[in-house]
Coordinates of C-alpha atoms in Angstrom, one line a residue:
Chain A
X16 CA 94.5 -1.1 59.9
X17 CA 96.1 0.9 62.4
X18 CA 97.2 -0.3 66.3
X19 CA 96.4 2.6 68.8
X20 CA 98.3 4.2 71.1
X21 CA 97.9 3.1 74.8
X22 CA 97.0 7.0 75.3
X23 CA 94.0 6.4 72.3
X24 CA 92.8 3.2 74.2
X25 CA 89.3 3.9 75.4
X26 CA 88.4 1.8 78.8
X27 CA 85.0 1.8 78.0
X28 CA 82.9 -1.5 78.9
X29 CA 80.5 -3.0 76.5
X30 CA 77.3 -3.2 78.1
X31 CA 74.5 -5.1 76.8
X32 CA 72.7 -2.1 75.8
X33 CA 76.0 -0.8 73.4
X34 CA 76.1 -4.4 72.2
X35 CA 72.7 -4.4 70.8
X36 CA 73.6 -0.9 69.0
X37 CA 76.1 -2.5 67.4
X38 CA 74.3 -5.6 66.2
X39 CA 71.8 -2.6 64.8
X40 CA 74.2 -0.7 63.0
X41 CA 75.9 -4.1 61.3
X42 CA 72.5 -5.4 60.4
X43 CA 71.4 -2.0 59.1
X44 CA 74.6 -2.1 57.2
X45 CA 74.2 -5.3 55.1
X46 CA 70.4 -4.2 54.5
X47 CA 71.5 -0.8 53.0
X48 CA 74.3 -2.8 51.0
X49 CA 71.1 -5.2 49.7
X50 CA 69.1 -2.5 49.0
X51 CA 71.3 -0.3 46.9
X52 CA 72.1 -3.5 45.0
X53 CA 68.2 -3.9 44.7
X54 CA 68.2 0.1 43.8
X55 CA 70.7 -0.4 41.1
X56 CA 69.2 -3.0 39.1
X57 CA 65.9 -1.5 39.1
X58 CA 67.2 1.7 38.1
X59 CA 68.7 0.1 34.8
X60 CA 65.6 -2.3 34.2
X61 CA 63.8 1.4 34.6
X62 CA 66.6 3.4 31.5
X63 CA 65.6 0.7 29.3
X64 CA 61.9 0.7 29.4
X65 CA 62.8 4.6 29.1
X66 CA 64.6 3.8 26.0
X67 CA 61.8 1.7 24.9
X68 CA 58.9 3.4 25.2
X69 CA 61.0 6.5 23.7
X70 CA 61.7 4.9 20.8
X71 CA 58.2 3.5 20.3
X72 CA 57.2 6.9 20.3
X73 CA 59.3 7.3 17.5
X74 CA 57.5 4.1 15.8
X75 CA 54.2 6.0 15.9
X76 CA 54.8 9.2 14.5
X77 CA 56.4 7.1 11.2
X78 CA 52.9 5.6 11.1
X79 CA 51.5 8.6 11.1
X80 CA 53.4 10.0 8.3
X81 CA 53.1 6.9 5.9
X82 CA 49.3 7.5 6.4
X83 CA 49.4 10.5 4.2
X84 CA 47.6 9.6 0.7
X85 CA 49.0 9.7 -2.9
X86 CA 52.9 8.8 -2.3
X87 CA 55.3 6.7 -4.4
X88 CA 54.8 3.3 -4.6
X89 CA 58.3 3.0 -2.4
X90 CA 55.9 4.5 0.3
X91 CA 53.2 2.5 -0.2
X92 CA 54.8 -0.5 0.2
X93 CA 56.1 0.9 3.5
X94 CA 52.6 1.8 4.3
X95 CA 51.5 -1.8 3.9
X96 CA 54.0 -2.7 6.3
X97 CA 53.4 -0.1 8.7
X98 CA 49.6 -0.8 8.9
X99 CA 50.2 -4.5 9.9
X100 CA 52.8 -3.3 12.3
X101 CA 52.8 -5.5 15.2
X102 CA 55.7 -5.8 17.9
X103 CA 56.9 -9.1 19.3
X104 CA 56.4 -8.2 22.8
X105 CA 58.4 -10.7 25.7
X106 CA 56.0 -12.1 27.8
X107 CA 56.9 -14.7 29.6
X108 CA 59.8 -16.7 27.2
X109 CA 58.1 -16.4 24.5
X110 CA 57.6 -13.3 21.6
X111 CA 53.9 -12.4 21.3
X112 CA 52.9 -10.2 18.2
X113 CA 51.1 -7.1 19.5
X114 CA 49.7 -3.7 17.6
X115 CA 51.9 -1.2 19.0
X116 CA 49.1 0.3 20.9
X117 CA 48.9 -2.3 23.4
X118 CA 52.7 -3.0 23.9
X119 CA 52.7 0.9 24.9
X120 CA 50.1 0.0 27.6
X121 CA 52.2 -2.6 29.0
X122 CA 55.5 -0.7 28.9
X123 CA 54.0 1.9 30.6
X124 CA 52.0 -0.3 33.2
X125 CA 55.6 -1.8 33.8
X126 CA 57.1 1.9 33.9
X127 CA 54.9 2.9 36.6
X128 CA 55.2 -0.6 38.7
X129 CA 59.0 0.1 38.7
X130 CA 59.0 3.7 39.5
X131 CA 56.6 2.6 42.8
X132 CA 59.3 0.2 43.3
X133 CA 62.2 2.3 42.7
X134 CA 60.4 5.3 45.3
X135 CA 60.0 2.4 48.1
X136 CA 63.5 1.2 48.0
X137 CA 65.0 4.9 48.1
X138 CA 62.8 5.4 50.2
X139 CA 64.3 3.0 53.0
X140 CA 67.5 3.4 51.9
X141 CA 66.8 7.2 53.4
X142 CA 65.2 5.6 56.8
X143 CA 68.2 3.0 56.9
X144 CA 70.9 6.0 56.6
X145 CA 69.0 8.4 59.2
X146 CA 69.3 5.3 62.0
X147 CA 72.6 4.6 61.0
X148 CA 73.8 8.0 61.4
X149 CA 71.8 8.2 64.9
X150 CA 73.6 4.8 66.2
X151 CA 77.2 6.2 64.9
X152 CA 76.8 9.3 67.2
X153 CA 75.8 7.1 70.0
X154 CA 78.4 4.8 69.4
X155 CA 81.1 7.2 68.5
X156 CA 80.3 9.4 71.6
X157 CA 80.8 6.3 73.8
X158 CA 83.6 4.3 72.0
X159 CA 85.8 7.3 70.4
X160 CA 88.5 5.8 68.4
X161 CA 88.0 2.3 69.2
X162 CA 85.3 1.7 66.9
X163 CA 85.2 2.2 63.4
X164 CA 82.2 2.5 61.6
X165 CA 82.9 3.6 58.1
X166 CA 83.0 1.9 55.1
Chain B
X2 CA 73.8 -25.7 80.9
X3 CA 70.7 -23.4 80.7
X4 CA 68.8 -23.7 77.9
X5 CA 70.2 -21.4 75.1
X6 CA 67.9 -19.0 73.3
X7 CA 67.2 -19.3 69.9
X8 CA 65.3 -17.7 67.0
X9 CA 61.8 -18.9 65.3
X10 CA 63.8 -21.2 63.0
X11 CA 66.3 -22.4 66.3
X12 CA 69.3 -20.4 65.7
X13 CA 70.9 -20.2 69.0
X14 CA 71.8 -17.1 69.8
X15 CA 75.1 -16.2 70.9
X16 CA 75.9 -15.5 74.7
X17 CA 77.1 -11.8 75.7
X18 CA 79.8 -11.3 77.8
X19 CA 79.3 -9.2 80.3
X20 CA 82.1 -8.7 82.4
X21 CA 85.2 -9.8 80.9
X22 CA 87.5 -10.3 83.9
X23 CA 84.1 -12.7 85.4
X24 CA 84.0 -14.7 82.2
X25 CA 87.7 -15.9 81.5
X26 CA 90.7 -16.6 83.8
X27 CA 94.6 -15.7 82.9
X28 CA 94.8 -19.6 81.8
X29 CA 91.6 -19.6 79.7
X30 CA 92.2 -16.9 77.4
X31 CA 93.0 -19.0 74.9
X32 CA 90.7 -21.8 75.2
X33 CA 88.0 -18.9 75.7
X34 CA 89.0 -17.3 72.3
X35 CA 89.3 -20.7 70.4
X36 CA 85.5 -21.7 71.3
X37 CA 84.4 -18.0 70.1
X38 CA 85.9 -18.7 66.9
X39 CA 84.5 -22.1 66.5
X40 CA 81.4 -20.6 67.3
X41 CA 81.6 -17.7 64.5
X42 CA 82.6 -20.3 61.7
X43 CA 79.1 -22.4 63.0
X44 CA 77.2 -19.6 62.6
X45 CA 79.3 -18.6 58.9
X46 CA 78.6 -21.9 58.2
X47 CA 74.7 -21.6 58.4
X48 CA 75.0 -18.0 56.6
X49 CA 77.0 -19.5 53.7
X50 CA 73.9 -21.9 53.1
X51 CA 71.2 -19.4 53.6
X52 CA 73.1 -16.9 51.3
X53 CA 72.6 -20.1 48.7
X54 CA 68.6 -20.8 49.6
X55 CA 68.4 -17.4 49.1
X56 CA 69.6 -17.2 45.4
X57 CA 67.8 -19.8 44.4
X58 CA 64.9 -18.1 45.7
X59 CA 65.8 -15.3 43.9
X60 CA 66.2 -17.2 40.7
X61 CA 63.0 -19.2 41.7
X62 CA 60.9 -15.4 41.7
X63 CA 61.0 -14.0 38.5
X64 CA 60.2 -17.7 37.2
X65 CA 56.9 -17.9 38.3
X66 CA 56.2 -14.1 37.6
X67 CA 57.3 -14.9 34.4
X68 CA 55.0 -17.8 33.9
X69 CA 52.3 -16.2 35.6
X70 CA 52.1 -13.0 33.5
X71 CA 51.9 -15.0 30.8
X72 CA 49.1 -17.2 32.3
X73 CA 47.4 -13.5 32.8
X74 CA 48.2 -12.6 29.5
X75 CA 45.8 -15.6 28.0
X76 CA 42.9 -15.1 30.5
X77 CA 42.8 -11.6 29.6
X78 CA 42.8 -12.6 25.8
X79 CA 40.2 -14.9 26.3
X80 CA 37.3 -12.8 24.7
X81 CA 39.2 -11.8 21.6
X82 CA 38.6 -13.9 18.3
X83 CA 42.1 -13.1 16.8
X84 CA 44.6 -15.7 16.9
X85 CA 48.0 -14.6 18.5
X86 CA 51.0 -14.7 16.5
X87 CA 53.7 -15.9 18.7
X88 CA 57.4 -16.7 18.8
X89 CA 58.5 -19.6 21.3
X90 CA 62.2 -20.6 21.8
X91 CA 62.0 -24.6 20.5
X92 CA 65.8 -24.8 21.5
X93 CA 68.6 -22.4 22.7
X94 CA 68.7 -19.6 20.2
X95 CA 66.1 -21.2 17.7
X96 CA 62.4 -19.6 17.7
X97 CA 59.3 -21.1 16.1
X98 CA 56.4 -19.0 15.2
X99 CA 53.2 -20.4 16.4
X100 CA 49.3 -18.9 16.4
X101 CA 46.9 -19.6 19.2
X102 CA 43.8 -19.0 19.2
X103 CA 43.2 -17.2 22.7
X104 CA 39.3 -17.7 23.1
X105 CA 40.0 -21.9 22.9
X106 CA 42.9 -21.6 25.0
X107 CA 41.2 -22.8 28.1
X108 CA 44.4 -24.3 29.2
X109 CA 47.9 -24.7 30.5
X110 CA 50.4 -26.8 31.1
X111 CA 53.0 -26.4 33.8
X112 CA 55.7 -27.2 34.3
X113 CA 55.8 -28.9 37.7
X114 CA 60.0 -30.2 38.2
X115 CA 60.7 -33.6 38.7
X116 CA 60.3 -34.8 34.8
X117 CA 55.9 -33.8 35.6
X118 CA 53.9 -31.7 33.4
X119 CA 50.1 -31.2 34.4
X120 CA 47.5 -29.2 32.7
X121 CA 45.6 -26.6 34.2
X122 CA 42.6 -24.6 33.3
X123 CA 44.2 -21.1 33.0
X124 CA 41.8 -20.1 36.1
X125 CA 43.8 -22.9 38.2
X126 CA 47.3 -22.3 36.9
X127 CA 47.1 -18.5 37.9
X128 CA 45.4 -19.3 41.4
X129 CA 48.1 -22.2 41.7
X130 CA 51.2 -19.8 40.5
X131 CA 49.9 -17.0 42.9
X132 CA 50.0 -19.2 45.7
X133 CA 53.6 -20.7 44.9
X134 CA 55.0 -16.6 44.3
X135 CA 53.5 -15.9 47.5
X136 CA 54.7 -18.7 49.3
X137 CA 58.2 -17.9 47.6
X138 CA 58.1 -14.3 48.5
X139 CA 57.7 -15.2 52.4
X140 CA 60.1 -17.6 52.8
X141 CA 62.7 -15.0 51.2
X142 CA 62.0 -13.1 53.6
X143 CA 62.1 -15.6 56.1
X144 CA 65.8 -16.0 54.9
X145 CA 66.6 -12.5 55.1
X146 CA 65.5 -12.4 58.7
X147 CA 67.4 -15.5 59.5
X148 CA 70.4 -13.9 57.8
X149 CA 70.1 -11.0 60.0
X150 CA 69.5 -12.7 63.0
X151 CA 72.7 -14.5 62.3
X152 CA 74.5 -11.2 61.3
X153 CA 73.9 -9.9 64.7
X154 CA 75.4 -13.4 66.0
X155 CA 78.6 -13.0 64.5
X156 CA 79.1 -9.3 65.4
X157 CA 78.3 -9.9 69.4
X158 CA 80.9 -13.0 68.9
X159 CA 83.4 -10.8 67.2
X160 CA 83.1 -7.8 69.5
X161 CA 83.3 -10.8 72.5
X162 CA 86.3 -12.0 70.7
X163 CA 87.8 -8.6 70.6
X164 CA 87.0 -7.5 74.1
X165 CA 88.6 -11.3 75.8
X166 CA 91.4 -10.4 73.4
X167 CA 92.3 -6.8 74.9
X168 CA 91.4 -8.0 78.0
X169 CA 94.3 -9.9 77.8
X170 CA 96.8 -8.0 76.1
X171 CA 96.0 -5.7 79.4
X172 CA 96.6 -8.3 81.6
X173 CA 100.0 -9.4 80.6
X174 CA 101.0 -5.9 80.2
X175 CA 100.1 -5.5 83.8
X176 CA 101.7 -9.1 84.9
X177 CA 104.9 -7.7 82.9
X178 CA 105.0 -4.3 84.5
X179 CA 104.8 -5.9 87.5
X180 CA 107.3 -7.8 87.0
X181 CA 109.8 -5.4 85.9
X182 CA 109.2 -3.9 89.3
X183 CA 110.5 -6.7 90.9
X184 CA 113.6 -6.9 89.7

């Protein structure tokens, strides 16, 4: 904080009109704080489903190679457990076993629910920094150095 | 007094000053400034405890989309003969392995609060968990307009505040210059 010079003092009067600006640009302000939060957290819950599906994919082509016929009992006993291969998918609280073909479907049905998500929240973020921009010229124009708007 | 505006959940909004020098008199500065702050800790007040309503709605969400995906999960097994191997916690930390059989699993039990537990045909448990994430999702955002309602409150009460505040810093810098003159 800083106290202004008498010379910096700007006589302007707050009309209703500049009041209601400023109410817009506060209330736009603690809406684009939520929503970066919001952005955040869906951005992480996105990495790991990234990371999961990923290594899933990983999962699948061991499958593929234990199919191969005629290896060392070592490998076959691995290929036992690869053919019952089921994943204890979260749903809910509790662990279902699923073949990994259908916990990739879900994964990926949550993948793309997220992404929606994650392009809808960026996407107001964008219309909530445009306004806010537009009311700081106003606002600036008007009050000069008496009002700060930055963070 | 006239009757004071309000929002839909009777907020009262808070009064603009429009001319400074018309709304306060050199005595009443203070008295002025001291109801504007009693009026921005009401209006704190009510944010601090919609800021709360609104975490446990926040909590409350995910809850039932838990509970109702795995509602959906069963109806969409319903056909299948396989029984489902499944883990479920029994305490904190310790899982028991349990297999259902998803085609006789015609229904649930939910959990209602209040020490109540009543079963439900799957069909009704989704239907009734719908209704309770929709009517969850609105009132969350009925919060989040009251708490921006109530944001714009506090800023018109704090930019009052600031503007009877210069007003009288000017003042007395007037009353003192002409006094200096005086003398």
């Amino acid at each position: 904080m800083k106290m202004l010079n008498q010379e910096e003092e700007a006589d302007a009067e707050v009309t209703w009109e500049d009041q209601q600006n400023i109410n817009a640009f506060s209330r736009l302000n603690m809406k684009l704080q939520n929503l970066e939060e919001a952005y955040e957290e869906k951005k992480k819950e996105k990495e790991y489903l990234d990371d999961l599906s990923s290594e899933l994919e990983l999962a699948d082509e061991d499958e593929l190679i234990k199919i191969q016929p005629f290896q060392s009992v070592f490998e076959i006993d691995k290929l036992t457990m690869y053919a019952s291969h089921q994943f204890r998918y979260r749903i809910g609280d509790a662990f279902v076993s699923l073949p990994l073909s259908t916990c990739q479907e879900r994964i990926e049905e949550e993948q793309s629910n997220l992404s929606d998500e994650l392009g809808q929240v960026s996407s107001r973020i964008g219309d909530i920094t445009e306004k806010m921009n537009q009311l700081k010229v106003i606002l600036y124009k008007k009050f000069g150095n008496s009002i700060n708007l930055e963070r | 007094m006239a009757q004071v505006e309000s929002n839909a959940r009777g907020i009262p909004k808070a009064p603009f000053v429009d001319k400074v020098e018309e709304y306060t008199t050199v005595g009443e500065v203070e008295t002025t400034l001291r109801k504007f702050q009693e009026m921005i800790s009401k209006y704190k007040y009510m944010e601090i405890h919609l800021l709360q309503r609104k975490k446990s709605l926040e909590t409350k969400i995910p809850e039932i989309k838990k509970t109702l995906e795995m509602v959906q999960f069963l109806i969409s097994n319903q056909d299948s003969s396989t029984p489902l191997e499944t883990h479920y916690e029994l305490n904190d930390t310790l899982w028991a392995k349990a297999k259902i059989n998803p085609s006789k699993t015609k229904t649930v039990n939910l959990w209602l609060g209040a020490n109540v537990m009543l079963e439900y045909s799957t069909a009704e448990a989704k239907d009734l968990l719908q209704s309770k994430l929709d009517s969850a999702k609105t009132s969350l955002e009925q919060v989040d307009e009251d708490l921006e309602f109530l944001r714009d409150q506090i800023t018109t009460m704090e930019v009052n505040t600031a503007r009877v505040y210069n007003f009288d810093v000017k003042l007395r810098r007037k009353q003192k210059e002409s006094g200096a003159g005086k003398e």
